[in-house]
PDB file of C-alpha atoms in Angstrom:
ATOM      1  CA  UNK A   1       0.000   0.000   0.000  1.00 86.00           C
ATOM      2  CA  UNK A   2       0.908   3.269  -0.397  1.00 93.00           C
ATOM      3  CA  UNK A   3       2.676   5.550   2.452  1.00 96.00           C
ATOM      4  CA  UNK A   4       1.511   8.811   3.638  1.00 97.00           C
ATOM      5  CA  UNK A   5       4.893  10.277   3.965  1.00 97.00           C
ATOM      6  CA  UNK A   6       3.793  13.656   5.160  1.00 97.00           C
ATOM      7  CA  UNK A   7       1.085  15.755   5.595  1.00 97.00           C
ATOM      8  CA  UNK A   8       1.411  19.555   4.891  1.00 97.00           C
ATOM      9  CA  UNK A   9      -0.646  22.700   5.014  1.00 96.00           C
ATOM     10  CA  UNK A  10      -0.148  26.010   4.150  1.00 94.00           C
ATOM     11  CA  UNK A  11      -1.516  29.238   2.891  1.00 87.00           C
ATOM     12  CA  UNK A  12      -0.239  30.193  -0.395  1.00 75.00           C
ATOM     13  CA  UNK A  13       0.720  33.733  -0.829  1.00 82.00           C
ATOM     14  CA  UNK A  14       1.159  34.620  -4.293  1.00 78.00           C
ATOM     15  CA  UNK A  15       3.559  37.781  -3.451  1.00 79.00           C
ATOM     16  CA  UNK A  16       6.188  35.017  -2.427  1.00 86.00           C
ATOM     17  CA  UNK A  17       7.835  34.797  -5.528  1.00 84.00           C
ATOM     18  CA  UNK A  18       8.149  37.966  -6.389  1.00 85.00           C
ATOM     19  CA  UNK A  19       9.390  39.650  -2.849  1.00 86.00           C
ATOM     20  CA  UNK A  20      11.319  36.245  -2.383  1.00 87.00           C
ATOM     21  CA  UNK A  21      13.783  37.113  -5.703  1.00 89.00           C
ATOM     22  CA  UNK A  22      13.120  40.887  -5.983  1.00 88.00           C
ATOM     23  CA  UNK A  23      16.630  42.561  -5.512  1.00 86.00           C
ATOM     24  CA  UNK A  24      18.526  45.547  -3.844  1.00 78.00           C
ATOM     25  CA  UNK A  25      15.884  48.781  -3.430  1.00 81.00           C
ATOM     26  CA  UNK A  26      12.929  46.726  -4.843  1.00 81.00           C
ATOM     27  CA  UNK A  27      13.476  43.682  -2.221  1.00 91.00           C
ATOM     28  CA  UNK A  28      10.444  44.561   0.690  1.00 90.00           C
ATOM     29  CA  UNK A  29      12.023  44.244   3.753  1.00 89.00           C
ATOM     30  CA  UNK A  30      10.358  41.280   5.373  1.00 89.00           C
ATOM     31  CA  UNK A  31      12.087  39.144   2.300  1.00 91.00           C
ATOM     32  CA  UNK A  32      14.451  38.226   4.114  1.00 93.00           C
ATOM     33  CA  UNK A  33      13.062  36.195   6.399  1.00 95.00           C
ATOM     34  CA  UNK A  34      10.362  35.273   5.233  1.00 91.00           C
ATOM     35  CA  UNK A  35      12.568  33.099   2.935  1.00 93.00           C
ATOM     36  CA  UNK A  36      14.536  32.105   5.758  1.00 96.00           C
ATOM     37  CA  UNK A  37      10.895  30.426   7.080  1.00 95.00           C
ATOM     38  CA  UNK A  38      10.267  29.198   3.928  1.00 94.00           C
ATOM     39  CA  UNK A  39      13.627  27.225   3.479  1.00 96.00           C
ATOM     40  CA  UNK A  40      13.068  25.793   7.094  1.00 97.00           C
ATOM     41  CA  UNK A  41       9.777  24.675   5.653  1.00 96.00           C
ATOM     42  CA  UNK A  42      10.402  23.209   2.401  1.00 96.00           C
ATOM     43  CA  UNK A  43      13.026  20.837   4.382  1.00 98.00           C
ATOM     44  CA  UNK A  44       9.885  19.328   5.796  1.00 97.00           C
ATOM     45  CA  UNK A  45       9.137  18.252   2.781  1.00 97.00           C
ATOM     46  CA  UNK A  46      12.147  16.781   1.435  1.00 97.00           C
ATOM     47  CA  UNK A  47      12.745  15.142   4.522  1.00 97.00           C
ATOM     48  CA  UNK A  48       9.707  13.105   3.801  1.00 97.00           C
ATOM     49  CA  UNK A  49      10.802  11.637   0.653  1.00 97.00           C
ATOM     50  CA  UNK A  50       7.985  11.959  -1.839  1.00 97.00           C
ATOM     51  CA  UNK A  51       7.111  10.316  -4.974  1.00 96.00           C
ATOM     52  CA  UNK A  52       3.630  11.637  -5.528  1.00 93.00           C
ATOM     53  CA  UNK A  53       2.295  14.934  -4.380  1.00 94.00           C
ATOM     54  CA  UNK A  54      -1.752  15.520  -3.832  1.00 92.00           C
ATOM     55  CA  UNK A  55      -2.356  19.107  -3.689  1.00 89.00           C
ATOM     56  CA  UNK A  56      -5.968  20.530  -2.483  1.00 90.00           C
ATOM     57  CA  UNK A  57      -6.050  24.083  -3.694  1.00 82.00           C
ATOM     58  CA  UNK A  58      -9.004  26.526  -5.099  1.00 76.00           C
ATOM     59  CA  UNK A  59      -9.513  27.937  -7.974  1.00 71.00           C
ATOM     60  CA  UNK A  60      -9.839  31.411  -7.911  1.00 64.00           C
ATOM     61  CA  UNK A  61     -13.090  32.175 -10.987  1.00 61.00           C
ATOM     62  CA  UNK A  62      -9.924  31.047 -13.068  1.00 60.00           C
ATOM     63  CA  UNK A  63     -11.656  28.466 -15.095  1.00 71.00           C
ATOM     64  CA  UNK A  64     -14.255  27.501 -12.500  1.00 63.00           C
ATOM     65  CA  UNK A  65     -17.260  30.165 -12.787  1.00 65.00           C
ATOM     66  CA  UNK A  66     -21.281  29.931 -11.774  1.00 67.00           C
ATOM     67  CA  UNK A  67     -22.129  27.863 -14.373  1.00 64.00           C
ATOM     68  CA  UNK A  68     -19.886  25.107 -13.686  1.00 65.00           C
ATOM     69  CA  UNK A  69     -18.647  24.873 -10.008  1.00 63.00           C
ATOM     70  CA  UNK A  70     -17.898  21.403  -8.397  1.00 66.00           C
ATOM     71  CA  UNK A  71     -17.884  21.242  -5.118  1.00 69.00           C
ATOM     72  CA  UNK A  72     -14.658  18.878  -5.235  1.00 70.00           C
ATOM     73  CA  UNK A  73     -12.867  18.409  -8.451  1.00 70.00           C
ATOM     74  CA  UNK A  74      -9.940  15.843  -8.857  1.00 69.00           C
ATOM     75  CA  UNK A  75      -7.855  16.353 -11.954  1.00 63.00           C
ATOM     76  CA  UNK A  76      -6.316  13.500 -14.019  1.00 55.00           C
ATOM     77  CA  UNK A  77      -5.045  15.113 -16.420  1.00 55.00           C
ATOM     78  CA  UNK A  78      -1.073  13.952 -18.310  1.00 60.00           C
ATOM     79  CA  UNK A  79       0.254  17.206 -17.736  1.00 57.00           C
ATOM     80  CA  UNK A  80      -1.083  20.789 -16.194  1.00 56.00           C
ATOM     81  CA  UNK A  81      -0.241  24.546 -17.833  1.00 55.00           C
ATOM     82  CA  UNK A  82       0.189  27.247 -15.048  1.00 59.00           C
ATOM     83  CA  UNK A  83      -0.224  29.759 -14.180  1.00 62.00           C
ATOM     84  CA  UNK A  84      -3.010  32.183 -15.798  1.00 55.00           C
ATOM     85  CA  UNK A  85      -1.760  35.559 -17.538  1.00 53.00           C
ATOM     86  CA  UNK A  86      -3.272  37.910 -14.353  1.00 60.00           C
ATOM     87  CA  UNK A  87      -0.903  36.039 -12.228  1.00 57.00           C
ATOM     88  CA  UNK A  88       1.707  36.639 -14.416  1.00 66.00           C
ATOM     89  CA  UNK A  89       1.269  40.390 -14.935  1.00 65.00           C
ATOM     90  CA  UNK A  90      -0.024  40.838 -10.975  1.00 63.00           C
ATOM     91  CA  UNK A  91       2.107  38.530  -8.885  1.00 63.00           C
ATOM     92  CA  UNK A  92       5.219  37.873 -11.275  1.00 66.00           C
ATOM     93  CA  UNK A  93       4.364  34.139 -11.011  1.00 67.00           C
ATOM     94  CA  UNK A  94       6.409  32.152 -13.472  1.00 67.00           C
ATOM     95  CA  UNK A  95       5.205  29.931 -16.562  1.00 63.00           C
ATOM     96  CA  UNK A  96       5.120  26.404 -15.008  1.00 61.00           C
ATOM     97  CA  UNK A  97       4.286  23.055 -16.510  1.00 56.00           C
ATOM     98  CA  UNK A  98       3.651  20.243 -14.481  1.00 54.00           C
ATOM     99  CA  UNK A  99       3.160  16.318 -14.719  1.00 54.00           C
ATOM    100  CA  UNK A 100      -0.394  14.708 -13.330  1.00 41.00           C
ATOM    101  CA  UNK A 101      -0.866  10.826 -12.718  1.00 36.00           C
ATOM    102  CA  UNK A 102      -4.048   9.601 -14.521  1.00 33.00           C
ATOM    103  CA  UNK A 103      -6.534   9.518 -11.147  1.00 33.00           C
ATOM    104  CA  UNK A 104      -9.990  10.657 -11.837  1.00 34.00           C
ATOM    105  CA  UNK A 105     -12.041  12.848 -12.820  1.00 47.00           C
ATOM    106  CA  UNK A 106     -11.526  16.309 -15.339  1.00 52.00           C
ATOM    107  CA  UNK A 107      -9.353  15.392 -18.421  1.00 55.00           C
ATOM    108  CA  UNK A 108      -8.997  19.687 -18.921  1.00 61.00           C
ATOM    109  CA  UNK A 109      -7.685  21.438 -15.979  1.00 68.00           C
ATOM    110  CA  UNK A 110      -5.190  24.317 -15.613  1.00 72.00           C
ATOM    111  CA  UNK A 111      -3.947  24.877 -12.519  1.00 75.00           C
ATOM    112  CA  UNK A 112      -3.256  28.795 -10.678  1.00 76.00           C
ATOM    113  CA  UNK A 113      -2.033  30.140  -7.453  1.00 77.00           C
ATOM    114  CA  UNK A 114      -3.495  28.264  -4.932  1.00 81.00           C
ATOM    115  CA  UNK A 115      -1.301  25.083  -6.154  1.00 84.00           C
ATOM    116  CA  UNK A 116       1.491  26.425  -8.203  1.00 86.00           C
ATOM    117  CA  UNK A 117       2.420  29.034  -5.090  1.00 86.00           C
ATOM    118  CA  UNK A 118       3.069  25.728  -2.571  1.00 89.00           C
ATOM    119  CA  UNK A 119       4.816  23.894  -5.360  1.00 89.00           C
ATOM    120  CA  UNK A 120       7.340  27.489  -5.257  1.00 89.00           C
ATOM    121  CA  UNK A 121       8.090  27.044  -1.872  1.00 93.00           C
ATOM    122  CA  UNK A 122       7.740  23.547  -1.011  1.00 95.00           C
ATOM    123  CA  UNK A 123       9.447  22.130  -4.234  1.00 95.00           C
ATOM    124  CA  UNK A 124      10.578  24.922  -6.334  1.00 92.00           C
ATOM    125  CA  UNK A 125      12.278  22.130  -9.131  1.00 93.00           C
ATOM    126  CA  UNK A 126       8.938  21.052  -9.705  1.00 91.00           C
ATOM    127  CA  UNK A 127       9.779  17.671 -10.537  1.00 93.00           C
ATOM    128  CA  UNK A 128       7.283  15.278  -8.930  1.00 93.00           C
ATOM    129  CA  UNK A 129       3.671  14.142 -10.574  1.00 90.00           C
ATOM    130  CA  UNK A 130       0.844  16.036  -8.496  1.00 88.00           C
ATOM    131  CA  UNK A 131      -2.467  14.934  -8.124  1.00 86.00           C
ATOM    132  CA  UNK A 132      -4.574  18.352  -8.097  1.00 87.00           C
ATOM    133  CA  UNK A 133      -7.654  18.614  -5.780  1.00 89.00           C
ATOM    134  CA  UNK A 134     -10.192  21.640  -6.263  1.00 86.00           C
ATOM    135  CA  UNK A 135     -12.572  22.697  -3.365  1.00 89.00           C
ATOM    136  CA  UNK A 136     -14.966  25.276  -3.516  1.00 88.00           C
ATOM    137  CA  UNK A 137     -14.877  28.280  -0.951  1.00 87.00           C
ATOM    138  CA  UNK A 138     -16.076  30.916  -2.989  1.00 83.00           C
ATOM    139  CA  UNK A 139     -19.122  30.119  -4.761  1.00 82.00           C
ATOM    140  CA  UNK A 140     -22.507  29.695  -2.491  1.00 84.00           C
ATOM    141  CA  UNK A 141     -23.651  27.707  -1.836  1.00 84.00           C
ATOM    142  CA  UNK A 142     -20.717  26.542  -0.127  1.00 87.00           C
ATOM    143  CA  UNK A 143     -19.637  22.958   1.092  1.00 88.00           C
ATOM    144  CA  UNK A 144     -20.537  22.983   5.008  1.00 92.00           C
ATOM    145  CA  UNK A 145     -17.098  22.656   7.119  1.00 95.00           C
ATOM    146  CA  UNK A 146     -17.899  19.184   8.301  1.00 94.00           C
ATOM    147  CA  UNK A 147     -17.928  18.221   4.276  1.00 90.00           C
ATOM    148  CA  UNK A 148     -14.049  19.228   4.308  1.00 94.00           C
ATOM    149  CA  UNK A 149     -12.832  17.285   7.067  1.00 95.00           C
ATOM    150  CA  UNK A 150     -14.877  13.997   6.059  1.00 91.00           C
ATOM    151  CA  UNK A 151     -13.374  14.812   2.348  1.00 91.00           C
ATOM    152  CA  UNK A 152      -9.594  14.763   3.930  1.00 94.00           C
ATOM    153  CA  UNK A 153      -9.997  11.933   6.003  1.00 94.00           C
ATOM    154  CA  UNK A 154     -11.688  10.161   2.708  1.00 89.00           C
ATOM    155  CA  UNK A 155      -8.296  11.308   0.681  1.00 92.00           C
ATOM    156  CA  UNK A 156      -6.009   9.700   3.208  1.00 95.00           C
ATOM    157  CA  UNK A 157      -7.928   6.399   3.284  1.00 91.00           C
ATOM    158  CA  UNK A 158      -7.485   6.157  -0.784  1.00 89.00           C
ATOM    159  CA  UNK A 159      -4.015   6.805  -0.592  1.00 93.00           C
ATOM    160  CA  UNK A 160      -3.001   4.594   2.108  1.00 94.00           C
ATOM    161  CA  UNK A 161      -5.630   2.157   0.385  1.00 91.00           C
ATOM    162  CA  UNK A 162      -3.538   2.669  -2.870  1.00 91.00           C
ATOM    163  CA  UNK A 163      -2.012  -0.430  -4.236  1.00 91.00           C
ATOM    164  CA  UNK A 164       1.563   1.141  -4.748  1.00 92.00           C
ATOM    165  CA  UNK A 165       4.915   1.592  -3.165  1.00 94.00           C
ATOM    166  CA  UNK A 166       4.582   4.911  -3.374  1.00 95.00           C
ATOM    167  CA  UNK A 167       5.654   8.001  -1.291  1.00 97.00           C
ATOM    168  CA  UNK A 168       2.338  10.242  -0.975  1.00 97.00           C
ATOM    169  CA  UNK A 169       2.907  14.042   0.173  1.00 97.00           C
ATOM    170  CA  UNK A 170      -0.265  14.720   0.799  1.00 97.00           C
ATOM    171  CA  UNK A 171      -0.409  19.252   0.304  1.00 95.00           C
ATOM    172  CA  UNK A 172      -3.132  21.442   0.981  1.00 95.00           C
ATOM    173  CA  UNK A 173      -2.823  25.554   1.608  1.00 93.00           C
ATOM    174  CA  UNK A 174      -5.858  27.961   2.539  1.00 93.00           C
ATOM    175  CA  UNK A 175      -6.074  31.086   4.625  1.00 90.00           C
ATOM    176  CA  UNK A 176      -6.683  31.970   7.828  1.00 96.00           C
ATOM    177  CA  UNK A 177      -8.623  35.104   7.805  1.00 95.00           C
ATOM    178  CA  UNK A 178      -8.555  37.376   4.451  1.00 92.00           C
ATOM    179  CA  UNK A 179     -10.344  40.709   3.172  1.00 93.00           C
ATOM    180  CA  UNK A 180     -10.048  40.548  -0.577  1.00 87.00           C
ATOM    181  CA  UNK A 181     -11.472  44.169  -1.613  1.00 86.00           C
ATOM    182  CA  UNK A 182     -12.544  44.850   1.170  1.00 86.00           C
ATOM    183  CA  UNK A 183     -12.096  48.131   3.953  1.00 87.00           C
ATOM    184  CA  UNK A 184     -10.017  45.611   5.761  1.00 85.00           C
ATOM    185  CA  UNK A 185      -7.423  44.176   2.940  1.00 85.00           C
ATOM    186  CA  UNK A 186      -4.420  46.549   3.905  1.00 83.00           C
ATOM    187  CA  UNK A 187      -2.784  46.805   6.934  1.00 80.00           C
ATOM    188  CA  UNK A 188      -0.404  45.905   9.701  1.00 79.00           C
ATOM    189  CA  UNK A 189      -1.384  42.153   9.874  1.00 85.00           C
ATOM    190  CA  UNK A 190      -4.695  40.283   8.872  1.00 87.00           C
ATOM    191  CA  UNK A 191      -7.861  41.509   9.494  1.00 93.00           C
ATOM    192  CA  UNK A 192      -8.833  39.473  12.527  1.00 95.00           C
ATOM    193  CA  UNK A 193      -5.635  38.793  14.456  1.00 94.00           C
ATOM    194  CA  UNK A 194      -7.799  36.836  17.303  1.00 96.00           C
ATOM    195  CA  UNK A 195      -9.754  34.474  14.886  1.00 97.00           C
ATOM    196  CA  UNK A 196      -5.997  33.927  13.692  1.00 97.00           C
ATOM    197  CA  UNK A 197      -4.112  33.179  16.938  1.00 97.00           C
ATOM    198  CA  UNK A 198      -6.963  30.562  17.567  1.00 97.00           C
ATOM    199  CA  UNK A 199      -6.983  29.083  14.098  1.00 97.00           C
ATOM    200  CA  UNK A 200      -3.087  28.264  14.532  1.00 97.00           C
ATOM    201  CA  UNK A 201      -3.986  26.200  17.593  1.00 98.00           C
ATOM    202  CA  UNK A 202      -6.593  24.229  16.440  1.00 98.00           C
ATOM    203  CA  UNK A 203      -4.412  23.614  13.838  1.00 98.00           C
ATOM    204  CA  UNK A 204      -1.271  23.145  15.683  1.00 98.00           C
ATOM    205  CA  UNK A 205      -2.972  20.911  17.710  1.00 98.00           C
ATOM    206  CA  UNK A 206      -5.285  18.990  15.878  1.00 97.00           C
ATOM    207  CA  UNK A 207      -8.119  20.318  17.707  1.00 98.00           C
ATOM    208  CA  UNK A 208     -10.963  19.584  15.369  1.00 97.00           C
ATOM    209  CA  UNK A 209     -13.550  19.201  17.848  1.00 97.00           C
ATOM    210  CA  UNK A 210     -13.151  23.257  18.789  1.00 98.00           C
ATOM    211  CA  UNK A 211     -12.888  24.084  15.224  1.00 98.00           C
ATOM    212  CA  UNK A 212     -16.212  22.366  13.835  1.00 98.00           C
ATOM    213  CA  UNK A 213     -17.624  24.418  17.186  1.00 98.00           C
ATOM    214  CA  UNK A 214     -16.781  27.859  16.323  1.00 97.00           C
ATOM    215  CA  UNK A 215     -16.642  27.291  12.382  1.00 97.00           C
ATOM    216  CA  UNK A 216     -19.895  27.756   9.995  1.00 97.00           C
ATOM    217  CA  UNK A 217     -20.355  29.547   6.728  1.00 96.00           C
ATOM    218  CA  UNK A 218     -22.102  32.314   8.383  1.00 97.00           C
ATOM    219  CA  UNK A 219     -19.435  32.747  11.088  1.00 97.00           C
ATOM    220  CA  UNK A 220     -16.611  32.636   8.283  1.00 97.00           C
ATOM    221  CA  UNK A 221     -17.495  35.782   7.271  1.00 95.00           C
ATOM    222  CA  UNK A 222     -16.778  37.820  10.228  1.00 96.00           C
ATOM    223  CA  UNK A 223     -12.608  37.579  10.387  1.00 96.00           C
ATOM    224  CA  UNK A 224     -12.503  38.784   6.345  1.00 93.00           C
ATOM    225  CA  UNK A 225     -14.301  38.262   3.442  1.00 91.00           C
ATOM    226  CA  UNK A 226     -11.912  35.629   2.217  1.00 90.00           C
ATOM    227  CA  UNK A 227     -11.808  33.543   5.280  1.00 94.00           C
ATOM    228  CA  UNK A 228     -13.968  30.494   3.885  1.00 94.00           C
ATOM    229  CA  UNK A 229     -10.592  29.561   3.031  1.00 93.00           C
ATOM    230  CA  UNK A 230      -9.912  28.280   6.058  1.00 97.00           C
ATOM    231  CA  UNK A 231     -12.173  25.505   5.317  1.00 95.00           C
ATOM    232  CA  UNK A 232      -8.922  24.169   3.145  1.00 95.00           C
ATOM    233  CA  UNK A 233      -6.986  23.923   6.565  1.00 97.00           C
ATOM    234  CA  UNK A 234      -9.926  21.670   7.664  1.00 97.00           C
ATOM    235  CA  UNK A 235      -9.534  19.660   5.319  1.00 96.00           C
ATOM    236  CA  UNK A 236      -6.064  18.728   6.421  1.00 97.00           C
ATOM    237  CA  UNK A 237      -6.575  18.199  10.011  1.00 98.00           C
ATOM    238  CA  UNK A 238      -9.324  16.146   8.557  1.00 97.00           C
ATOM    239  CA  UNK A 239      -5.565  14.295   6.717  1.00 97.00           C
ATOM    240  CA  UNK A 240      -3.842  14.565   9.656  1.00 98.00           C
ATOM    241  CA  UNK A 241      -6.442  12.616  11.562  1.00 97.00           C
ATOM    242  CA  UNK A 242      -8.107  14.630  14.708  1.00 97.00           C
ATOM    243  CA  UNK A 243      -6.290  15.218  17.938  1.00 97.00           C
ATOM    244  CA  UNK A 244      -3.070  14.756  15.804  1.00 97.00           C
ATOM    245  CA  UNK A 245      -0.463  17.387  16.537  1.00 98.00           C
ATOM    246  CA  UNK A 246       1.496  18.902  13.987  1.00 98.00           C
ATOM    247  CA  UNK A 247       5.193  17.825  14.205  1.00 98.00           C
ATOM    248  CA  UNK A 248       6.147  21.207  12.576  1.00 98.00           C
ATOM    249  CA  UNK A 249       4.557  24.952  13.004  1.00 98.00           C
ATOM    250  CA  UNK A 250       5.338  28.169  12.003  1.00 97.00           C
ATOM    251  CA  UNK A 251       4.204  31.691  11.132  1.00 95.00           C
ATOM    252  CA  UNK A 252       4.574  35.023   9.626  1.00 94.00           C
ATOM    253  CA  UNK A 253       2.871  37.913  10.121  1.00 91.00           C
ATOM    254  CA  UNK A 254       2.656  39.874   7.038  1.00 86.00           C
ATOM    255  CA  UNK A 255       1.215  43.375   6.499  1.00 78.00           C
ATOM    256  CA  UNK A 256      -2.524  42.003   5.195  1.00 83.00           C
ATOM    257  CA  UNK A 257      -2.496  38.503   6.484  1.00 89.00           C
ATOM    258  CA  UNK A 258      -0.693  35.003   8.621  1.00 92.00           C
ATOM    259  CA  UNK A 259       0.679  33.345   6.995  1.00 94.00           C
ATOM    260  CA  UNK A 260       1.360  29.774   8.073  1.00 96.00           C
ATOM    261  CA  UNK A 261       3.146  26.550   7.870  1.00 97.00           C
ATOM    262  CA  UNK A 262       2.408  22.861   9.007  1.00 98.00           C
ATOM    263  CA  UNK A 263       3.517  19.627   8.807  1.00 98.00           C
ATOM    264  CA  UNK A 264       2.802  16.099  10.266  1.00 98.00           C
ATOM    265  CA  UNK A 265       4.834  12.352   9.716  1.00 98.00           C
ATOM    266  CA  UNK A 266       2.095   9.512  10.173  1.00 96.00           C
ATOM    267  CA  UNK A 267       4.966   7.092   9.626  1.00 86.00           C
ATOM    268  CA  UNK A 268       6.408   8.877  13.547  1.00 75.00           C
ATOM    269  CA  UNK A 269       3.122   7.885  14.596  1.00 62.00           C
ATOM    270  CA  UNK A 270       2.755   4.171  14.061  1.00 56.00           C
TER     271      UNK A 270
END
C-alpha cells in the first residue's frame, strides 16, 4: 500500500515569488526572512521523501465560474499549464508546466495560485507528478465545514488504500482570515488577528472538535471576506487525523495577512 509520507498545510501567498527574488531597493524588507521560514519549511518536505504529491487548492473564478462549479474536483489530467496571464502580470508568477498521474475525474484542468504558489516554496524544481484537488470556498452555496474534514480523512484512506509503493505528500494551503477588496485588505497584519491566533492552535494541535464548534459559513465571514478559506486547513486536520499534533509549526505575520506553515509524519506515529 501506499505511504503517507507527510502531511502539509499552508496558505499560499502569491507575493512570495516575487518579494522572495526581488533585488537591492525593490526587495520589501520582510524578504528576508520570510525566505529564511520558507527554506526551514520546504526541508519538511524533502525530509519526507515523496514520490507523488496531492495538492488541495481553489480555484480562484480562473476556469471555475457559476455555471460550472464542483464542489470537489480531482484532476487526471497527463500534464497541467500554469499559471493564468493575471498572475503573471499581478504577482510575477512564473510559466510552469507540471506532470499529473491519470486519477480521476476532469481530463482539462489548468492549474493557478493556490497550487502552483506551494509547489514554489515547497518544491521549487517542480519535478514530482501532483495529483490536483479543487474545493470550492467561494461560490454559495458553499460545502458545510464538516464536508471538508470527512473529504480529507476520505483522501487519506485512498491513498493509504492505494495499491503502490509509493511516497504520498499529501499538500493542501488555505487562509486563515482574508479581506479581498474589502475596507479591511491593507494593513499591519490580517484583518482578525484573534480568529488567527486561535486558528493556529486548532491547527497546531489537531483540535478539530473546537474548530467544527466555532466554524460555519455564516461565522466565516466575520474575520474577512476571504476567510472560507480556512475551510482548506480543515480539510487537512481532517488528513492529519483529529487530535493529531502537527510535528512542525510556524508563522509570519505579514502586512494584510498570517501566513502559516504545518507539517505532520504519520509514519512517527505508528
Amino acid at each position: 500500500m501506499a505511504t503517507v509520507a507527510a502531511v502539509i498545510a499552508s496558505t499560499h501567498h502569491p507575493f512570495y515569488y516575487r518579494a522572495s527574488t526581488s533585488t537591492s531597493a525593490g526587495r520589501p524588507p520582510f524578504a528576508d526572512e520570510w525566505v529564511a521560514k520558507i527554506d526551514a519549511f520546504r526541508e519538511t518536505l524533502t525530509r519526507a521523501r515523496p514520490d507523488v504529491l496531492v495538492m488541495v487548492g481553489s480555484d480562484h473564478f480562473h476556469q471555475l465560474w457559476l455555471d460550472n462549479m464542483p464542489q470537489f474536483l480531482v484532476g487526471k489530467a497527463p500534464f497541467y499549464d500554469a499559471n493564468y496571464y493575471n498572475e503573471e502580470r499581478e504577482f510575477g508568477l512564473p510559466r510552469m508546466f507540471l506532470r499529473g498521474i491519470d486519477l480521476a475525474f476532469s481530463n482539462e484542468l489548468r492549474i493557478d495560485h493556490s497550487v502552483t504558489c506551494p509547489l514554489i516554496t515547497l518544491r521549487p524544481e517542480a519535478d514530482l507528478p501532483i495529483v490536483p484537488i479543487y474545493t470550492n470556498i467561494f461560490a454559495p452555496p458553499l460545502p458545510q465545514p464538516r464536508r471538508f474534514v470527512e473529504l480529507g480523512k476520505i483522501i487519506r484512506q485512498l491513498v493509504e488504500a492505494w495499491p503502490s509503493e509509493l511516497r504520498v505528500a499529501i499538500i493542501g494551503t488555505g487562509h486563515l482570515s482574508l479581506e479581498l477588496g474589502g475596507p479591511r485588505q491593507f494593513g499591519s497584519h490580517g484583518p482578525d488577528p484573534e480568529f488567527d491566533r486561535k486558528a493556529v492552535e486548532w491547527i497546531a494541535s489537531g483540535d478539530l472538535k473546537s474548530a467544527l464548534a466555532e466554524v460555519s459559513l455564516d461565522s466565516l465571514w466575520l474575520p474577512g471576506n476571504a476567510t472560507h478559506g480556512f475551510m482548506d486547513f480543515m480539510l487537512m486536520m481532517g488528513v492529519a487525523g483529529e487530535n493529531v499534533a502537527a510535528d512542525y509549526v510556524d508563522s509570519l505575520d505579514l502586512f494584510h495577512t498570517m501566513e502559516a506553515y504545518f507539517t505532520w509524519y504519520p509514519e512517527a506515529s505508528r
